[in-house]
Coordinates of C-alpha atoms in Angstrom, one line a residue:
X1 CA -74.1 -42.8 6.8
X2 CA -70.6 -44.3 6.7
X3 CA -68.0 -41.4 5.7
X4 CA -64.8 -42.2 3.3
X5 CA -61.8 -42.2 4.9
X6 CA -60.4 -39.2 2.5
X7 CA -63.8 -37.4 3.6
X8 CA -62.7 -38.0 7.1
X9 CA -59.2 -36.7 6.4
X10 CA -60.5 -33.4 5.0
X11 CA -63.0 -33.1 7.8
X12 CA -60.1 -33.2 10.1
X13 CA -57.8 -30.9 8.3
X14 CA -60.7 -28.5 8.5
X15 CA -61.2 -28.9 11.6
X16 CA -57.5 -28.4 12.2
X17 CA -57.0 -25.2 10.4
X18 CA -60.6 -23.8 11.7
X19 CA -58.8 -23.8 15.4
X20 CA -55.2 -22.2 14.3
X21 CA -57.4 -19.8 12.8
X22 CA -59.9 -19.3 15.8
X23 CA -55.8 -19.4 17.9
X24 CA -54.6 -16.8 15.5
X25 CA -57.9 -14.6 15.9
X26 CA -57.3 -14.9 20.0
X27 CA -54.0 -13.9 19.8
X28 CA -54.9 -11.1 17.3
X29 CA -57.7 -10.0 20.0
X30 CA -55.0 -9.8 22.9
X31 CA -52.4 -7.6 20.7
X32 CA -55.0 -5.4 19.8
X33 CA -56.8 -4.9 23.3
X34 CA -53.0 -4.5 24.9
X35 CA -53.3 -1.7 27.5
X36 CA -52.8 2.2 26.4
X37 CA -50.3 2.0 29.4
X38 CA -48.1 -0.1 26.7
X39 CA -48.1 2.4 24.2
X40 CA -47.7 5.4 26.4
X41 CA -44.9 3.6 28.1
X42 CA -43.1 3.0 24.7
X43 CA -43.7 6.7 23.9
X44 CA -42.0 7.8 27.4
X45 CA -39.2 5.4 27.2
X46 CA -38.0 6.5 23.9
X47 CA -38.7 10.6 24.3
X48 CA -37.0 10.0 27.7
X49 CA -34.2 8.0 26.1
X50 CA -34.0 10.5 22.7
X51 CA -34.1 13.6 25.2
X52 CA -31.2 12.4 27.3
X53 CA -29.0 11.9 24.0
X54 CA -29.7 14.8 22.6
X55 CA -28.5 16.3 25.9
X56 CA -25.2 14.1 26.7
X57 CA -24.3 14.8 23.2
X58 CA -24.5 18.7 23.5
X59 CA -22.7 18.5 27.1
X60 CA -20.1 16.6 26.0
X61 CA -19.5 18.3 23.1
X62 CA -19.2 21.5 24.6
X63 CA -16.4 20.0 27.0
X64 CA -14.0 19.0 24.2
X65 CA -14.7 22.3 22.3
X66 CA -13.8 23.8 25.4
X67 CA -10.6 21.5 25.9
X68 CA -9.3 21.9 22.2
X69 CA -9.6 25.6 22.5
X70 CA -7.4 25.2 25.6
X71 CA -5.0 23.0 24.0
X72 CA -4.9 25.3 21.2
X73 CA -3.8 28.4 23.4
X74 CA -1.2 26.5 24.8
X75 CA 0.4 25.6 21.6
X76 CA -0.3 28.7 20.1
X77 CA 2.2 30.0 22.7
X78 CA 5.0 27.9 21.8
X79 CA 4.4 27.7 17.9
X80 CA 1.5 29.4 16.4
X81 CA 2.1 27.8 13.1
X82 CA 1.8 24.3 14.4
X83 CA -1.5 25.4 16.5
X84 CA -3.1 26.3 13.3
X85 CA -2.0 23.5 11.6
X86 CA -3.4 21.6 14.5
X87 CA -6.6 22.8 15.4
X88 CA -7.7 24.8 12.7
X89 CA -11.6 26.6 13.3
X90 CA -12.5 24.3 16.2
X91 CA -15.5 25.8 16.8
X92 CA -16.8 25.4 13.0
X93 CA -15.5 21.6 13.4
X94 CA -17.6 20.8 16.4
X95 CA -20.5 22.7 14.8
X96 CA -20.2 20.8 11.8
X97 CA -20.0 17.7 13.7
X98 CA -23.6 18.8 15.7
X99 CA -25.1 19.0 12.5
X100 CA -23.6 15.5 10.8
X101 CA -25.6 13.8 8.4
X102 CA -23.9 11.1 6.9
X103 CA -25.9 8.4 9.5
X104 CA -25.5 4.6 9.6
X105 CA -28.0 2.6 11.4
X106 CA -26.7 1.3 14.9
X107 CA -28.5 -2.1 15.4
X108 CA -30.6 -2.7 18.9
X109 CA -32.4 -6.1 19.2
X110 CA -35.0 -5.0 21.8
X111 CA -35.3 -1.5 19.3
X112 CA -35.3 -3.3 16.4
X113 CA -37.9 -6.3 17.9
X114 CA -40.1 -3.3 19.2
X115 CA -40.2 -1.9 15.6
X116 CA -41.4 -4.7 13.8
X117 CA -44.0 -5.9 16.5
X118 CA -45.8 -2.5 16.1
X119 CA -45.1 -2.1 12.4
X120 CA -47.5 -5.3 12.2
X121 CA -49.7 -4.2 14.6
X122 CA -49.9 -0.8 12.4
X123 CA -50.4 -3.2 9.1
X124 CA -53.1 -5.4 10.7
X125 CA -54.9 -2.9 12.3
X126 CA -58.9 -2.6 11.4
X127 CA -59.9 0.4 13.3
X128 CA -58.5 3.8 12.3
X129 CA -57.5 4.8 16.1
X130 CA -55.2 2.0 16.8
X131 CA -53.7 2.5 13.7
X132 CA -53.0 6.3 14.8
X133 CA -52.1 5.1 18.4
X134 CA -49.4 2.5 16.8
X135 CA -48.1 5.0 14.2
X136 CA -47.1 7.2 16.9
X137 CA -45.7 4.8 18.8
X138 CA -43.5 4.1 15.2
X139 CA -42.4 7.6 14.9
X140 CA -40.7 8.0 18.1
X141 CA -39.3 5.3 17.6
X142 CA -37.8 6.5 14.7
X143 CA -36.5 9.5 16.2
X144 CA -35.0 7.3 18.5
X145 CA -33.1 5.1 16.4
X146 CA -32.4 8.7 14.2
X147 CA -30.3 9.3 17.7
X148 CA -28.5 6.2 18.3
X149 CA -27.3 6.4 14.5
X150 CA -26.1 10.3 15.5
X151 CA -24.6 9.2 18.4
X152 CA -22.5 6.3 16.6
X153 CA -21.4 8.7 13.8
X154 CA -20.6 11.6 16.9
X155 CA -18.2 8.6 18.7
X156 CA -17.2 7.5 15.3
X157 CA -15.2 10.8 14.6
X158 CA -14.1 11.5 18.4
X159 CA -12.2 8.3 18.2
X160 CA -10.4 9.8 14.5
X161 CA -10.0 13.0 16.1
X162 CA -8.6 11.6 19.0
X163 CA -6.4 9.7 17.1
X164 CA -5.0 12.0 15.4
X165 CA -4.8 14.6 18.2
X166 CA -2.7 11.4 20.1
X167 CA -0.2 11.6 17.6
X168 CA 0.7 15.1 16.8
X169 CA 0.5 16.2 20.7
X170 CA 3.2 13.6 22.2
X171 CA 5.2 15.4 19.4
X172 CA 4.9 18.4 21.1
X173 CA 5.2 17.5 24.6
X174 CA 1.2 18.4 25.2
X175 CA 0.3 14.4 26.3
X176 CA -0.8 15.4 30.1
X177 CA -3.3 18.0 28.3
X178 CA -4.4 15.7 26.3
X179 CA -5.4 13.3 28.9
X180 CA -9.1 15.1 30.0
X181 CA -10.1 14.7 26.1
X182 CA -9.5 11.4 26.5
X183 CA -11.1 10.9 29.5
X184 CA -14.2 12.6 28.2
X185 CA -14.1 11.1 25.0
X186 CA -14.6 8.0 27.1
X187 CA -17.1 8.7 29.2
X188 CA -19.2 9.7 26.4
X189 CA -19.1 6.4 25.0
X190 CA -19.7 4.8 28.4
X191 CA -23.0 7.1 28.6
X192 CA -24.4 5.8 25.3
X193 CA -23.6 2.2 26.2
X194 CA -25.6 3.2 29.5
X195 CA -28.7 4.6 27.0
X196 CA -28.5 1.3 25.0
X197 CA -28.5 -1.2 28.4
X198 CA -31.8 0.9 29.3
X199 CA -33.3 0.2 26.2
X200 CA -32.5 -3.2 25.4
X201 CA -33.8 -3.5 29.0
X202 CA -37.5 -4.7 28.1
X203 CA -40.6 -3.9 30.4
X204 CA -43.3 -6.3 31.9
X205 CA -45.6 -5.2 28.9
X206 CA -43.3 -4.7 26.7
X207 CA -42.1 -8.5 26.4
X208 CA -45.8 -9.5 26.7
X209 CA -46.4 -7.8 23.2
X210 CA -43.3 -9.9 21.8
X211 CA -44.2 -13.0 23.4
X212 CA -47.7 -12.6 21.9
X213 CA -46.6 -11.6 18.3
X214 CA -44.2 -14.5 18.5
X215 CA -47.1 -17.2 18.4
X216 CA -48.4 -15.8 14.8
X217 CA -47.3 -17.3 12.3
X218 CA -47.9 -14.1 10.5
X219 CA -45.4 -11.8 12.5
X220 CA -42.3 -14.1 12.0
X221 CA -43.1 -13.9 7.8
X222 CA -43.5 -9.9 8.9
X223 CA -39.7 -9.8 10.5
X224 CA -38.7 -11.8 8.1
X225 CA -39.3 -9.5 5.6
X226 CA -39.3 -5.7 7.1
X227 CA -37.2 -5.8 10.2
X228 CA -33.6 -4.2 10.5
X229 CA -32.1 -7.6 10.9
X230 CA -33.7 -9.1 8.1
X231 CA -32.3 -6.2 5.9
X232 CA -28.6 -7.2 7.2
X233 CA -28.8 -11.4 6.8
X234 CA -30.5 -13.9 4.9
X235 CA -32.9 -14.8 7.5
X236 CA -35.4 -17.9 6.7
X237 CA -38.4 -17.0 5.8
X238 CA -37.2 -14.0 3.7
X239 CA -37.5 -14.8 -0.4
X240 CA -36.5 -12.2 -2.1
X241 CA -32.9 -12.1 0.1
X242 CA -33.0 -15.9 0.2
X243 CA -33.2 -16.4 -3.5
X244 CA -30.4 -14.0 -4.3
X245 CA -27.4 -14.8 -5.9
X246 CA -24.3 -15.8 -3.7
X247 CA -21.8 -12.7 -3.0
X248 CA -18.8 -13.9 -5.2
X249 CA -15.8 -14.8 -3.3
X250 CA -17.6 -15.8 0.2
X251 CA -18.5 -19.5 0.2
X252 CA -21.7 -21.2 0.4
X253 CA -23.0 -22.8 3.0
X254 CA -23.8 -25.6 1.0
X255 CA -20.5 -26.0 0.1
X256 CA -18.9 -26.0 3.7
X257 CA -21.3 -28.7 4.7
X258 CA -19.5 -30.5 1.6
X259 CA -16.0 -30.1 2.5
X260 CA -16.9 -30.6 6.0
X261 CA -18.1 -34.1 5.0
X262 CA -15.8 -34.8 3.0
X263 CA -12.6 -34.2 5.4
X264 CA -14.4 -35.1 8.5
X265 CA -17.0 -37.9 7.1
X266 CA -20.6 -38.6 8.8
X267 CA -22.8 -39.3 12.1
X268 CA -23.4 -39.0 15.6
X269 CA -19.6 -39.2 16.8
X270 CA -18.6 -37.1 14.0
X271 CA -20.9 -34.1 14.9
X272 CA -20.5 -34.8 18.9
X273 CA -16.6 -34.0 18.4
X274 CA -17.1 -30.9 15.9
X275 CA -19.7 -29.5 19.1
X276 CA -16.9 -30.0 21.4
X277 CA -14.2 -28.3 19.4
X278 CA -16.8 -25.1 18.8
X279 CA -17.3 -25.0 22.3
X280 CA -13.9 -25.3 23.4
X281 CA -12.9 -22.4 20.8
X282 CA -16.1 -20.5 22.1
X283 CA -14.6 -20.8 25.8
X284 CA -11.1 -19.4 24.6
X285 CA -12.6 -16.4 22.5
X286 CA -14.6 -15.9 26.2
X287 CA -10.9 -15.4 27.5
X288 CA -9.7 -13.5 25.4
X289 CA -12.5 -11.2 25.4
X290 CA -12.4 -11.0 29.3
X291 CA -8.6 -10.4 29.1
X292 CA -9.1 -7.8 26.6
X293 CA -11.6 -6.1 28.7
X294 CA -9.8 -6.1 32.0
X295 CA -7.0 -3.6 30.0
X296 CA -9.4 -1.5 28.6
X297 CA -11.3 -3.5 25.7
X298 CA -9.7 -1.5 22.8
X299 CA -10.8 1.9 24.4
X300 CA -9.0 5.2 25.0
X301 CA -8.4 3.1 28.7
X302 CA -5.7 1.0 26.8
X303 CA -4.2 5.0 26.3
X304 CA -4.2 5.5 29.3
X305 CA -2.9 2.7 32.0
X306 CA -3.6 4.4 35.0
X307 CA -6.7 5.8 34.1
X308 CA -10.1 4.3 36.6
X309 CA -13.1 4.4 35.0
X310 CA -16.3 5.9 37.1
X311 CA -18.8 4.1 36.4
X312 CA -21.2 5.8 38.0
X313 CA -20.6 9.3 36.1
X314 CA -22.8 8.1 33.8
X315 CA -25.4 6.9 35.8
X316 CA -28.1 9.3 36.5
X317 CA -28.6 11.5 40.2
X318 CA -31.3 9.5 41.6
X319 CA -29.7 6.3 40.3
X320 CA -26.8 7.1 42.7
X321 CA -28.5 7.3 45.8
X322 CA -28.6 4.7 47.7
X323 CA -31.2 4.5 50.9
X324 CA -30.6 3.0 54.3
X325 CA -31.4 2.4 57.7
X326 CA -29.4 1.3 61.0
X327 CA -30.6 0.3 64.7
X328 CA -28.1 0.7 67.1
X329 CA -29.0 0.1 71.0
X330 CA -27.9 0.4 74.1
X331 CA -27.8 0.0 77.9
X332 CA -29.4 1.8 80.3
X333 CA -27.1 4.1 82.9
X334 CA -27.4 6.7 85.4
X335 CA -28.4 8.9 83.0
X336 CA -30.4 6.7 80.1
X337 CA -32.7 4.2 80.2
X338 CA -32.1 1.3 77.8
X339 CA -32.7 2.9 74.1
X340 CA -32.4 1.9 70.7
X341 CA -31.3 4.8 68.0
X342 CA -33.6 3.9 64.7
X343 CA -31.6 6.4 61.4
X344 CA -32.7 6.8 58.4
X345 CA -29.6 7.9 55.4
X346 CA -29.3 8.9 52.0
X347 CA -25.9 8.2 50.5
X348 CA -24.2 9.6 47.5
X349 CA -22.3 7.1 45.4
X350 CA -19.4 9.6 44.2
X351 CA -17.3 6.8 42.7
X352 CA -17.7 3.0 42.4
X353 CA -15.4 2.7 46.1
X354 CA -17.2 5.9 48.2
X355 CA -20.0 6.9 49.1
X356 CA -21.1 10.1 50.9
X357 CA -24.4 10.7 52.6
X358 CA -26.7 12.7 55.7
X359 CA -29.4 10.9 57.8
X360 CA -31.7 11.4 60.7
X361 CA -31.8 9.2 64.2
X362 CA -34.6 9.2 67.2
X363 CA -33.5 7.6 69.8
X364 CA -36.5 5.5 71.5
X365 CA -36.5 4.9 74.8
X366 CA -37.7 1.5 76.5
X367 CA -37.7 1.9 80.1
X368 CA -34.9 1.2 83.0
X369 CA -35.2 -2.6 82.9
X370 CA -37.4 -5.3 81.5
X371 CA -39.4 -4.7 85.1
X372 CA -40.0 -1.3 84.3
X373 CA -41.2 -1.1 80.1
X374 CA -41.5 2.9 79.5
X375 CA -41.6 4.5 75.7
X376 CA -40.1 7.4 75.9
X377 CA -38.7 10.1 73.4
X378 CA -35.1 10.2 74.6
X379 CA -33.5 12.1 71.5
X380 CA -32.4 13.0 68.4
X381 CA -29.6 13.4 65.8
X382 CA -28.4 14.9 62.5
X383 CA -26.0 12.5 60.8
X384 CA -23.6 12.7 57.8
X385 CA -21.1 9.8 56.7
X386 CA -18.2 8.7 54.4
X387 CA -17.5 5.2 53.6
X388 CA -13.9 4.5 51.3
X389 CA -13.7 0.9 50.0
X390 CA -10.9 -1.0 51.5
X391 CA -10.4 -4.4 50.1
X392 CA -13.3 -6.6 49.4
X393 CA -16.3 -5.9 51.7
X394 CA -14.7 -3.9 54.2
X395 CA -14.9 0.2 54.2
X396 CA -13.1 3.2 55.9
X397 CA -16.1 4.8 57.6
X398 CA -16.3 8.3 59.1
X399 CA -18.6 10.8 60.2
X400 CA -19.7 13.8 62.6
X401 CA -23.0 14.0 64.1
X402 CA -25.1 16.4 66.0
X403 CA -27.2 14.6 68.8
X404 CA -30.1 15.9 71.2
X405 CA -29.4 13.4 74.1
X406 CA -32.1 14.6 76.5
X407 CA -35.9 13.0 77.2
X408 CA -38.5 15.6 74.8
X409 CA -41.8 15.6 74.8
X410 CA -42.3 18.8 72.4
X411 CA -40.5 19.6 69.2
X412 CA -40.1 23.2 70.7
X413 CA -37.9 21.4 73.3
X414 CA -35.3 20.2 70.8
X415 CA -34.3 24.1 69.8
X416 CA -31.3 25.9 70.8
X417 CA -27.9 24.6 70.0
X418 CA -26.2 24.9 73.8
X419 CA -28.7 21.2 74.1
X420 CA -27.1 19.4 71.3
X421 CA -23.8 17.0 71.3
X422 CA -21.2 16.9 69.0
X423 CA -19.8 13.2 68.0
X424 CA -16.7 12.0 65.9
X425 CA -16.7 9.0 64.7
X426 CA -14.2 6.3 62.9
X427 CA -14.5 2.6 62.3
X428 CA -14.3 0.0 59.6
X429 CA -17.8 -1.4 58.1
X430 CA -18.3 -4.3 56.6
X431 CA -21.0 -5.0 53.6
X432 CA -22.5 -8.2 53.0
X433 CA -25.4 -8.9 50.1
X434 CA -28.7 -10.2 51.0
X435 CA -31.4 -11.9 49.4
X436 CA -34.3 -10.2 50.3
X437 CA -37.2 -8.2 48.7
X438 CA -36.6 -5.6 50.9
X439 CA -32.7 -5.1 51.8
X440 CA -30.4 -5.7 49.2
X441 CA -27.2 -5.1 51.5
X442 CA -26.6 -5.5 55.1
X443 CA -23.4 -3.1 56.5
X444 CA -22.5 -3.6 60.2
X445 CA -20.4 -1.3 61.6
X446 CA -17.8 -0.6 64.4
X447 CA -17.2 2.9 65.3
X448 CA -15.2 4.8 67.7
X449 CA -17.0 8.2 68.9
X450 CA -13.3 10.4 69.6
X451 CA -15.7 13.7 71.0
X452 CA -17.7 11.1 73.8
X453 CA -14.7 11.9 76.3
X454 CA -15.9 15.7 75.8
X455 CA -19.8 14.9 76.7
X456 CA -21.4 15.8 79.3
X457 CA -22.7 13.5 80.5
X458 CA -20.4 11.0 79.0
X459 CA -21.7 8.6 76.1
X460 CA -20.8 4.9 75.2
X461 CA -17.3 6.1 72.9
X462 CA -17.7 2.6 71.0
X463 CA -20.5 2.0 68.6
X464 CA -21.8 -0.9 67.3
X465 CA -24.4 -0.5 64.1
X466 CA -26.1 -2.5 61.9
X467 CA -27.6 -1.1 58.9
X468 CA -29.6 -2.3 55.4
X469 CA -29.4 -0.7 52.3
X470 CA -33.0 -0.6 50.2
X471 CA -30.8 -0.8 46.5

């Protein structure tokens, strides 16, 4: 039997929509039957994230209750009257502020993206359990946002009151007081930025579930239509906003495209010479923007021009510490056989030009000569190190070590402090990045051990280290 052509059309589109749908069904299938290591991961991430808020907020806002009070005795000293004027209750102000609820939502793509991929999932969800599992996942999510929109209104009015406090205190000849509000003020800000990088900061699983949701057809019309962005622009796919009427006095974009055309006419030259022009302006906003950031992008830095941001006071403990290890060897003597020292460290980063640290060294020995191989336990040490940025790579390094310099065979061998040297050292390092899975920096070092002229017996008084940092 010979088909129609039209019968062969409809057979086709059949066909065609038959395998979207069996596509769409797939893709459906993986969503659903992602991991509960997603979900639990989304519910850790954002109590984590919600927790640490809650407590930055608190801390912080303790500090400036605790400065304003101080600024306020101070005044209050010189002119009562102006101190109350001033500062008023300032602990029912700060309490008031705790408890604000006059929120705006902060917008966070990843947050927001997040949101919406699990809101669908909620929506398309058949079996009552992973309707409960993605409904939880919803609501701490929720909290979450709850605490970036708190935090926002929080910095919102530390930035009047800071203001204000700017102006009335330089009246009075308190500006240096003034100065660890500010300070603090910033930092807070700098924390929640820090909060918002982790966040927006997707995991493995995490952009699996967007990449997934992306391919249905069904989840753009969904953030279309219910996401937070959708509820601030006019995005396609979105009738209700895309139908409304035009805001009156903001132009079209209809009618841009017509004045464009008519000033600047039609085709491929036309538009090639427009995309250079927007990318030239693009590259001077860039500029700007760089420029404005190097003094202080608009923030209470600009206030204060000698002011150095740390930027690792907002980073957390473990996130400062950075992990090494350094071989050192050398010859053999009257004393040593050839050895090489094998340390292990733990450094502190206390600003973003020092770090401060302790380690451990075992000193392995190898034998007298390449004729005579031997391993051998031929010490110990205790170690503890500062490094001060210089200029570029290069560092200030010091440090005073305790070192067991005799053969051992027993830990019981190594006790008793009359056995143990005392070294001084000073040197310059230098850092250099590497691109390994492993090391991430590589710091060689030249050292010069001032308490080796006090040994008995002597040790070399020059040192020459290479270590690798693990992050």
């Amino acid at each position: 039997m010979r088909l129609h052509p039209t019968a062969l059309l409809v057979l086709l589109f059949l066909c065609i929509c038959s395998l979207v749908q069996g596509q769409d069904s797939t893709l459906y299938a993986k969503l659903h039957n992602l991991p509960d290591k997603l979900f639990s991961k989304i519910n850790k991430k954002s109590q984590d994230l919600e927790r640490k808020l809650d407590r930055q907020t608190e801390k912080y806002l303790a500090k400036l209750e605790k400065q304003e009070k101080k600024m306020r005795q101070k005044l209050w000293k010189k002119d009562s009257a102006a101190a109350k004027a001033l500062f008023g209750d300032v602990a029912a102000r700060y309490s008031k502020l705790q408890n604000s609820s006059s929120l705006q939502n902060v917008y966070s793509g990843h947050l927001d993206s997040m949101q919406t991929a699990v809101g669908f999932l909620e929506q398309s969800a058949a079996v009552a359990s992973l309707s409960e599992r993605y409904k939880s996942a919803l609501d701490n999510y929720g909290q979450l946002q709850e605490k970036l929109n708190y935090a926002a209104e929080v910095q919102r009015q530390l930035k009047e009151r800071q203001q204000y406090l700017k102006e009335q205190l330089q009246k009075l000849g308190l500006a240096k007081e003034f100065k660890k509000f500010q300070k603090d003020v910033y930092y807070y800000r700098a924390q929640v930025d820090e909060y918002k990088r982790i966040l927006d900061d997707p995991s493995k699983l995490e952009a699996k579930l967007l990449q997934l949701a992306n391919k249905i057809p069904a989840f753009k019309e969904f953030f279309a239509k219910h996401s937070m962005l959708a509820s601030m622009f006019r995005l396609p796919g979105n009738d209700p906003v895309a139908s409304a009427a035009p805001i009156p006095g903001l132009q079209t974009r209809a009618s841009i495209q017509q004045n464009m055309l008519q000033r600047f006419g039609s085709g491929p030259d036309v538009s090639r010479a427009m995309q250079q022009n927007i990318q030239s302006a693009q590259a001077q906003i860039n500029q700007l923007k760089d420029k404005v950031t190097k003094l202080g992008g608009g923030s209470s830095e600009m206030d204060m021009p000698d002011f150095k941001p740390n930027s690792q006071k907002t980073k957390s403990f473990w996130n400062r510490i950075e992990l090494g290890a350094n071989v050192q060897s050398a010859r053999s003597n009257g004393y040593f056989p050839v050895t090489s020292d094998l340390a292990f460290s733990a450094g502190y980063k206390l600003n973003d030009r020092s770090v401060a640290g302790i380690g451990v060294s075992y000193k392995l020995g190898w034998g007298e000569n390449i004729r005579h191989i031997q391993i051998t336990h031929e010490g110990v040490g205790i170690r503890s190190f500062l490094d001060v940025k210089l200029k570029g790579s290069f560092y200030a390094s010091g440090g005073f070590e305790y070192n067991y310099q005799q053969p051992f065979n027993t830990i019981r061998q190594l006790y008793g402090a009359d056995n143990w040297q005392q070294s001084g050292l000073i040197g310059v390092s230098k850092v250099v990045a590497v691109q390994s899975k492993l090391f991430k920096k590589t710091k060689v070092q030249l050292l010069w051990d001032f308490l080796s002229y006090e040994q008995i017996p002597r040790s070399q008084p020059i040192k020459f280290r290479v270590g690798y940092s693990f992050n």
